[in-house]
N, CA, C and O atoms as a MOPAC input file, in Angstrom:
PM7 MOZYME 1SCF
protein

 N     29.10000 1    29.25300 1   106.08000 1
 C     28.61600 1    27.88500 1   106.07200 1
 C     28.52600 1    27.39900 1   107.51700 1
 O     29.45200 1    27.51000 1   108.32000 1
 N     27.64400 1    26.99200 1   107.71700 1
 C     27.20000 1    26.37700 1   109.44100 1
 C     27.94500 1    25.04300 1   109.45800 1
 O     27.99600 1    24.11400 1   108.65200 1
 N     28.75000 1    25.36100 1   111.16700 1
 C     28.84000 1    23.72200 1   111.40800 1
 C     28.01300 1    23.09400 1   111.64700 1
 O     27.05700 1    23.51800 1   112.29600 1
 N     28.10200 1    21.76400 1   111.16500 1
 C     26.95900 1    20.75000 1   111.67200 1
 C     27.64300 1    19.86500 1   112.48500 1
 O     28.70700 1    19.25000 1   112.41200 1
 N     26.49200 1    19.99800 1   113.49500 1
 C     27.17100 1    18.99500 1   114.64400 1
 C     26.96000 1    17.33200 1   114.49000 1
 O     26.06100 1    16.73600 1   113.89700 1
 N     28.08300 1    16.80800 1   115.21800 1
 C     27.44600 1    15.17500 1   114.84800 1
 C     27.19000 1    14.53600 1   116.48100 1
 O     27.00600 1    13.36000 1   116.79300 1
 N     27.22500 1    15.24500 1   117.00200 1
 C     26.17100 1    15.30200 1   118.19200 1
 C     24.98400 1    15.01500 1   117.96500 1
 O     24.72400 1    13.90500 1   118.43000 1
 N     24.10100 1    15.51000 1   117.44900 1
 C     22.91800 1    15.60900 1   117.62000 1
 C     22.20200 1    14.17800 1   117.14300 1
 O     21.33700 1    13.58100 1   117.78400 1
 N     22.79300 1    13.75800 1   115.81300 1
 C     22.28500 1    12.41800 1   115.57900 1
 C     22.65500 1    11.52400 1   116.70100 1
 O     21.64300 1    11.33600 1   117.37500 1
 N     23.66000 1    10.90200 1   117.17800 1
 C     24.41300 1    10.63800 1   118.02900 1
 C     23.02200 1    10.51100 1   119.28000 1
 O     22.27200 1     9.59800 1   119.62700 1
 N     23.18700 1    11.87100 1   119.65300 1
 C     21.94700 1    12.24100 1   120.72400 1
 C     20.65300 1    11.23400 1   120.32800 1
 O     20.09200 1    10.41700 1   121.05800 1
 N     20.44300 1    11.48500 1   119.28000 1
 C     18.47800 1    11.08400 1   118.69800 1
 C     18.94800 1     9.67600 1   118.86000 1
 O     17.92100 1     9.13000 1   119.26300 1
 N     19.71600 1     8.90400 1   118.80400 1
 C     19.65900 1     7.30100 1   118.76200 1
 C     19.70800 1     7.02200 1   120.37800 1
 O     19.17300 1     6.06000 1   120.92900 1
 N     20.25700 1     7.77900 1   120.85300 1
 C     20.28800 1     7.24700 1   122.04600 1
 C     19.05500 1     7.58300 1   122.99200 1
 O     18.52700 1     6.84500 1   123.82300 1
 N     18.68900 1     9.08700 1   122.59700 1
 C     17.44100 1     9.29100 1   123.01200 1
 C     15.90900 1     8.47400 1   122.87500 1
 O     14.82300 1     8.25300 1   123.41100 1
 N     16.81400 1     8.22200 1   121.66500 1
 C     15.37300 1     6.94600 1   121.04200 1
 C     15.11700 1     5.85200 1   121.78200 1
 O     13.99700 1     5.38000 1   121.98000 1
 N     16.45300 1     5.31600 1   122.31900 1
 C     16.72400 1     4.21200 1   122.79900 1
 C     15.56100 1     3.95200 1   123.71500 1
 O     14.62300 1     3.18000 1   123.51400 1
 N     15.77300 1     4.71000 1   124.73300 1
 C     16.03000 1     5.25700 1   126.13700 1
 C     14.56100 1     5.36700 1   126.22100 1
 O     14.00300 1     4.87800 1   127.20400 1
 N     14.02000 1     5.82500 1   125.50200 1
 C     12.40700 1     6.60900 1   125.20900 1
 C     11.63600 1     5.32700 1   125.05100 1
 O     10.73100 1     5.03600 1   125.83300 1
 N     12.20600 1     4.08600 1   123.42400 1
 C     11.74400 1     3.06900 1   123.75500 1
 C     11.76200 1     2.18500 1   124.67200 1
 O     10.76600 1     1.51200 1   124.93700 1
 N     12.71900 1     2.08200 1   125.18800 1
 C     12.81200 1     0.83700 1   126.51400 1
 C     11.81500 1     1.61300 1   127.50000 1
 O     11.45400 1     0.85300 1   128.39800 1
 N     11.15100 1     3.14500 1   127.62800 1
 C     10.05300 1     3.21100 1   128.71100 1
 C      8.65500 1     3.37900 1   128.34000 1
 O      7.86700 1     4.19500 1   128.81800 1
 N      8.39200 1     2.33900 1   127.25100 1
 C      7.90500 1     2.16700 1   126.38200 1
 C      7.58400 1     0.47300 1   126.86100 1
 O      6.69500 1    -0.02800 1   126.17100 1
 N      8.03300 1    -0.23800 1   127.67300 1
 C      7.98400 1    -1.46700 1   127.31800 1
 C      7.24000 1    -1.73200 1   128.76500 1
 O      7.78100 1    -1.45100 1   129.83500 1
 N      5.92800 1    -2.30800 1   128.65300 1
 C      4.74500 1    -2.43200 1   129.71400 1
 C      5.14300 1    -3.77500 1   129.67500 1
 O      5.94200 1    -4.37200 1   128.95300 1
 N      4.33200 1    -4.17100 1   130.71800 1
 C      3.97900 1    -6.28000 1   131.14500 1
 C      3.14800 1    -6.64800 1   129.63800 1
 O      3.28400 1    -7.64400 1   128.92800 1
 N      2.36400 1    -5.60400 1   129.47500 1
 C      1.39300 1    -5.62200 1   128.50500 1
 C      2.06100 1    -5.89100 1   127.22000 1
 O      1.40100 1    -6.56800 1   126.43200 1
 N      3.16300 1    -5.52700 1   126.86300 1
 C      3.75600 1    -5.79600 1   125.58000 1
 C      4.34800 1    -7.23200 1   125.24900 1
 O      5.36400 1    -7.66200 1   125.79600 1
 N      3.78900 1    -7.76600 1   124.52600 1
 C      4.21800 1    -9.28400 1   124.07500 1
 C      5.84500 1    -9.51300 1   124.24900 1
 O      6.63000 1    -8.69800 1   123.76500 1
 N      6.42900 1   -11.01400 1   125.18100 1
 C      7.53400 1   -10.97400 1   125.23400 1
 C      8.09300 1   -11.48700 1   123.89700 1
 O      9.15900 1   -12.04900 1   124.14900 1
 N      7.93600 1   -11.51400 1   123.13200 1
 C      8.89300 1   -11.67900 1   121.57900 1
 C      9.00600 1   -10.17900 1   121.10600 1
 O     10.03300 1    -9.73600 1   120.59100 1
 N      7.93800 1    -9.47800 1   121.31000 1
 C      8.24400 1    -8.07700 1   120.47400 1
 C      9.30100 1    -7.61300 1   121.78600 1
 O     10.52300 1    -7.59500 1   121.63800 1
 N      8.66000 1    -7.26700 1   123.00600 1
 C      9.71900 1    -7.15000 1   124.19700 1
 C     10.68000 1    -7.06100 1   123.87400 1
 O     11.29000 1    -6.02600 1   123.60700 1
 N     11.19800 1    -8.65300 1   123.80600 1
 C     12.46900 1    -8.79900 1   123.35500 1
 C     13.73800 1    -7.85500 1   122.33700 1
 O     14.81500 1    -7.29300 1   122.53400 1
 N     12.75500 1    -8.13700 1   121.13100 1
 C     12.78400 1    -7.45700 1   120.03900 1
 C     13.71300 1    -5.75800 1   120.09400 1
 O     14.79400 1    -5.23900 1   119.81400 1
 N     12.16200 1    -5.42000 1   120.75200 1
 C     12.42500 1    -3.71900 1   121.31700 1
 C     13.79400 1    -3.45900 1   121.85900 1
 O     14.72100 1    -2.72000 1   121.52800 1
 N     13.51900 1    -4.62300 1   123.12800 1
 C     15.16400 1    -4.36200 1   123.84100 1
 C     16.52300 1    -4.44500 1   122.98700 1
 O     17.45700 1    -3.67900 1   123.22700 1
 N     16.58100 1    -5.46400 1   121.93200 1
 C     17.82700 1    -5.37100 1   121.38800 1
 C     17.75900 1    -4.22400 1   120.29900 1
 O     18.65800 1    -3.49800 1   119.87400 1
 N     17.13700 1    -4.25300 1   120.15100 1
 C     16.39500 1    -2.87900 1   119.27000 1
 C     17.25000 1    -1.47000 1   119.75400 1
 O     17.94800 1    -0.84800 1   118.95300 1
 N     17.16600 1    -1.26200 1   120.49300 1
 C     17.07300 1    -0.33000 1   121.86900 1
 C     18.94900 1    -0.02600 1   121.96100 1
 O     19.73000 1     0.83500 1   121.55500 1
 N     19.02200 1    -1.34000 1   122.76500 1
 C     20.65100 1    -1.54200 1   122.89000 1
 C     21.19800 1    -1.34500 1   121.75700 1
 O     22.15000 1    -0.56500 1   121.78800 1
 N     20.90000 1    -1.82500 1   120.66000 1
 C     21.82900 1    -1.75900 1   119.68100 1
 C     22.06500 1    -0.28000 1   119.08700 1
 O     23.13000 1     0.20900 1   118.71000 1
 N     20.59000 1     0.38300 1   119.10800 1
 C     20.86300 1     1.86700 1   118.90100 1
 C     22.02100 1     2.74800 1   119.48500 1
 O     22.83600 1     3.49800 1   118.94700 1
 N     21.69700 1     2.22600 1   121.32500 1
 C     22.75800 1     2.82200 1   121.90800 1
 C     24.37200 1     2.53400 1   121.71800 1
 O     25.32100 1     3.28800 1   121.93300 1
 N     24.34000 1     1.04900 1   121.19300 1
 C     25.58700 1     1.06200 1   120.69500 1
 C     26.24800 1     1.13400 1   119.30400 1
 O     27.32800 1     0.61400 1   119.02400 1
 N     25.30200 1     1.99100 1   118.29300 1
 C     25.60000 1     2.87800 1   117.35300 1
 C     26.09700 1     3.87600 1   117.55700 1
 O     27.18600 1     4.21800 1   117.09700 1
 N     25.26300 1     4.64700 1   118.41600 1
 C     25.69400 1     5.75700 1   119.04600 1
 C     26.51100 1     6.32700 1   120.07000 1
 O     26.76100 1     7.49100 1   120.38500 1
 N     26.95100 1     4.92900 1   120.61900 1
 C     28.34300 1     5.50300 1   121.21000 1
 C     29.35100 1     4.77200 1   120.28200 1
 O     30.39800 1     5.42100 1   120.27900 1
 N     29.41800 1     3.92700 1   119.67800 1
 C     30.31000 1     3.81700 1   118.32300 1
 C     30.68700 1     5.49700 1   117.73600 1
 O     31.75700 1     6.10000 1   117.82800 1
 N     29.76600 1     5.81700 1   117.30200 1
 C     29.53800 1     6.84100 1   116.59400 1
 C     30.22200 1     7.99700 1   117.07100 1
 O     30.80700 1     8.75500 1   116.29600 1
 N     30.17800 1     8.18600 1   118.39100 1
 C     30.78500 1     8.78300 1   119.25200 1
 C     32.59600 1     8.77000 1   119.31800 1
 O     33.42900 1     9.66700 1   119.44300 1
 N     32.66900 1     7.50000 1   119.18700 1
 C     34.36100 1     7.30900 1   119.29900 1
 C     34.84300 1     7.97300 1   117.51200 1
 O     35.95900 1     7.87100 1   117.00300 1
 N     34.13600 1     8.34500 1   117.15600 1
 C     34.53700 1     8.75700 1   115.34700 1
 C     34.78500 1     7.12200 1   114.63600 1
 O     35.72600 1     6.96400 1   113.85900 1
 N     34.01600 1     6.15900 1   114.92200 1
 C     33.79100 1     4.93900 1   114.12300 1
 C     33.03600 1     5.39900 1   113.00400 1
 O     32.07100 1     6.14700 1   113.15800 1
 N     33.49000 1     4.92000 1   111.67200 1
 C     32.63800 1     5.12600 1   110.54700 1
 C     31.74200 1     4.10900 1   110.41600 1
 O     31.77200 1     3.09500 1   111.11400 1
 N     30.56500 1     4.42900 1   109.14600 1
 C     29.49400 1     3.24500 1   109.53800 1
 C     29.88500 1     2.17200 1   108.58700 1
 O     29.17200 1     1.22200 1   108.26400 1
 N     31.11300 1     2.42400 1   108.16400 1
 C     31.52900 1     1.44100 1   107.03900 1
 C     32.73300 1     0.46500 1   107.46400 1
 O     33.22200 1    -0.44300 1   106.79200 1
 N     33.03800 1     0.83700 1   108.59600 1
 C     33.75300 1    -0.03800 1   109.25000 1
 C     32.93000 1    -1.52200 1   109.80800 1
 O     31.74700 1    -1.65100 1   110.12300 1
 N     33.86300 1    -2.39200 1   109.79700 1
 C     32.72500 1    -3.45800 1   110.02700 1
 C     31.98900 1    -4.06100 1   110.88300 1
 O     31.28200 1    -5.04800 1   110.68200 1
 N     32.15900 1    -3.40800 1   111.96600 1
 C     31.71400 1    -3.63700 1   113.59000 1
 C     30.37800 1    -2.38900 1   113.44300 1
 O     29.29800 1    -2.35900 1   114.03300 1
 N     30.88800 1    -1.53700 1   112.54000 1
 C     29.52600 1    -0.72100 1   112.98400 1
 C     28.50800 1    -1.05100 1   111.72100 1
 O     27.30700 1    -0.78000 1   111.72100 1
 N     29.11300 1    -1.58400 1   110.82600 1
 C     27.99400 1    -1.83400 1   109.83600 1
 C     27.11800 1    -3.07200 1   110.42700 1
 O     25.88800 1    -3.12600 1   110.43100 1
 N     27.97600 1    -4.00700 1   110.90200 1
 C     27.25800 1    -4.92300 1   111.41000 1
 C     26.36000 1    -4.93100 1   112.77000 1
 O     25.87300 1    -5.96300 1   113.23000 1
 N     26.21500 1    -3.71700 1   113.31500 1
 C     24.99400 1    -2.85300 1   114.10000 1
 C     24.50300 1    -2.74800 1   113.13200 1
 O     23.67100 1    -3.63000 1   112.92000 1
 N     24.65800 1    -1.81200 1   112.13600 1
 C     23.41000 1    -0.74700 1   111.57000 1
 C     22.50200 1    -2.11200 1   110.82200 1
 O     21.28700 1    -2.00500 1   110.65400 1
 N     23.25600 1    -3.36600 1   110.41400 1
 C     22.45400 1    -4.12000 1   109.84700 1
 C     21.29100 1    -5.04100 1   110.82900 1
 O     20.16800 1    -5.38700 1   110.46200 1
 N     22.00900 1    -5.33700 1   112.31600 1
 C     21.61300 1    -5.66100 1   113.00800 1
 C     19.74700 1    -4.90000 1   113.41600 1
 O     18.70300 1    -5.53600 1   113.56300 1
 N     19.96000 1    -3.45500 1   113.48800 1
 C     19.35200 1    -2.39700 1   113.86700 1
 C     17.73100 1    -2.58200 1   112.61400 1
 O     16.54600 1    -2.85200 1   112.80700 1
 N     18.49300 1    -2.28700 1   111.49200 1
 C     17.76100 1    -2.66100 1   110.00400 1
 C     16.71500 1    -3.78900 1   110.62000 1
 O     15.54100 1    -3.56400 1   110.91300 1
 N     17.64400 1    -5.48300 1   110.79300 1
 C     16.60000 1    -6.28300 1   111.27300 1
 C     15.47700 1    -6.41700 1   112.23300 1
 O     14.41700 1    -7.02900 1   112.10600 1
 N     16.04100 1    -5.55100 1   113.45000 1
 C     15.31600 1    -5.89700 1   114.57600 1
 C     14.12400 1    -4.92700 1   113.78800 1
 O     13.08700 1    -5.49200 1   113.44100 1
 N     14.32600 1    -3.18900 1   113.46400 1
 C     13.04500 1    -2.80700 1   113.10100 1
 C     12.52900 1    -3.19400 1   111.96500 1
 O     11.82500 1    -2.38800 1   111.35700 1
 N     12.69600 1    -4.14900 1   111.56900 1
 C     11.60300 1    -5.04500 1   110.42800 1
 C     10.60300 1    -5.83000 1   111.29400 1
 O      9.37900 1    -5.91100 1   111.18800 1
 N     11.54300 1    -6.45100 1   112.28300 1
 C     10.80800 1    -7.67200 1   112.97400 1
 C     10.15000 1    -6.60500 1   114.10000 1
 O      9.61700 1    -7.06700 1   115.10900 1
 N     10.19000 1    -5.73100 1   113.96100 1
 C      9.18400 1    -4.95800 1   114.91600 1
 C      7.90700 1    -4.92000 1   114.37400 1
 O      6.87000 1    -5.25900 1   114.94600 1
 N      8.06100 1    -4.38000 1   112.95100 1
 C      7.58600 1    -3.55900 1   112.28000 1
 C      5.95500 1    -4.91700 1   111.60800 1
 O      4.72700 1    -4.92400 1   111.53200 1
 N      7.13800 1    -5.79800 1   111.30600 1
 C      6.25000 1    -7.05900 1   111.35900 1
 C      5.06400 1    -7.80900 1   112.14700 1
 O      3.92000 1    -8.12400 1   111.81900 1
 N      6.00700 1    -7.99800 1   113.61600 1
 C      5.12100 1    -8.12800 1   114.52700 1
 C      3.88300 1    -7.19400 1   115.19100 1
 O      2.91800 1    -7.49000 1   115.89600 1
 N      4.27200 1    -6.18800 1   114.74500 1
 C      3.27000 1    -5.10800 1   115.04600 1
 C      1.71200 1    -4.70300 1   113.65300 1
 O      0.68100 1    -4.05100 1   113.48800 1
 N      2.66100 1    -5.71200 1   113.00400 1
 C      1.43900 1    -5.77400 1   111.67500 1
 C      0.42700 1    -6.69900 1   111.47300 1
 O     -0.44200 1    -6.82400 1   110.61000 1
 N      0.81200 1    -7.46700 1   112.70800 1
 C     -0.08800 1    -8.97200 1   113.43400 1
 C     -1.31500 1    -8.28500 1   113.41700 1
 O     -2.33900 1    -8.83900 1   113.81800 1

């Protein structure tokens, strides 16, 4: 049976992060901007949550992942303008 690492997710949120914030031109509307950025941050601080062995059911990290949930709605929204 293979270990599975929990690295790697860990990795992809933060990579994501990182990828979106160079992603963010003059050109991009400052409400979505905005958006992106906490977007962004909050990923990264899933993922170093995640990192310390925080579960996502604890309530500091659920209340990221819900945070996270919102911002990509209101992305997802504004981008449906």
């Amino acid at each position: 049976r293979p270990h599975r690492s929990r690295a790697s997710p860990r990795a992809a949120l933060v990579n994501g992060a990182q990828y979106l914030m160079t992603k963010l031109t003059p050109e991009v509307p400052a409400e979505l901007g905005d958006t992106v950025h906490k977007f962004a941050n909050t990923l990264v601080e899933i993922g170093a949550a995640a990192a310390t062995g925080l579960p996502n059911d604890d309530p500091e990290q659920a209340n990221r992942l819900h945070d996270a949930d919102t911002y990509a709605a209101q992305i997802n929204d504004e981008c449906s303008k």
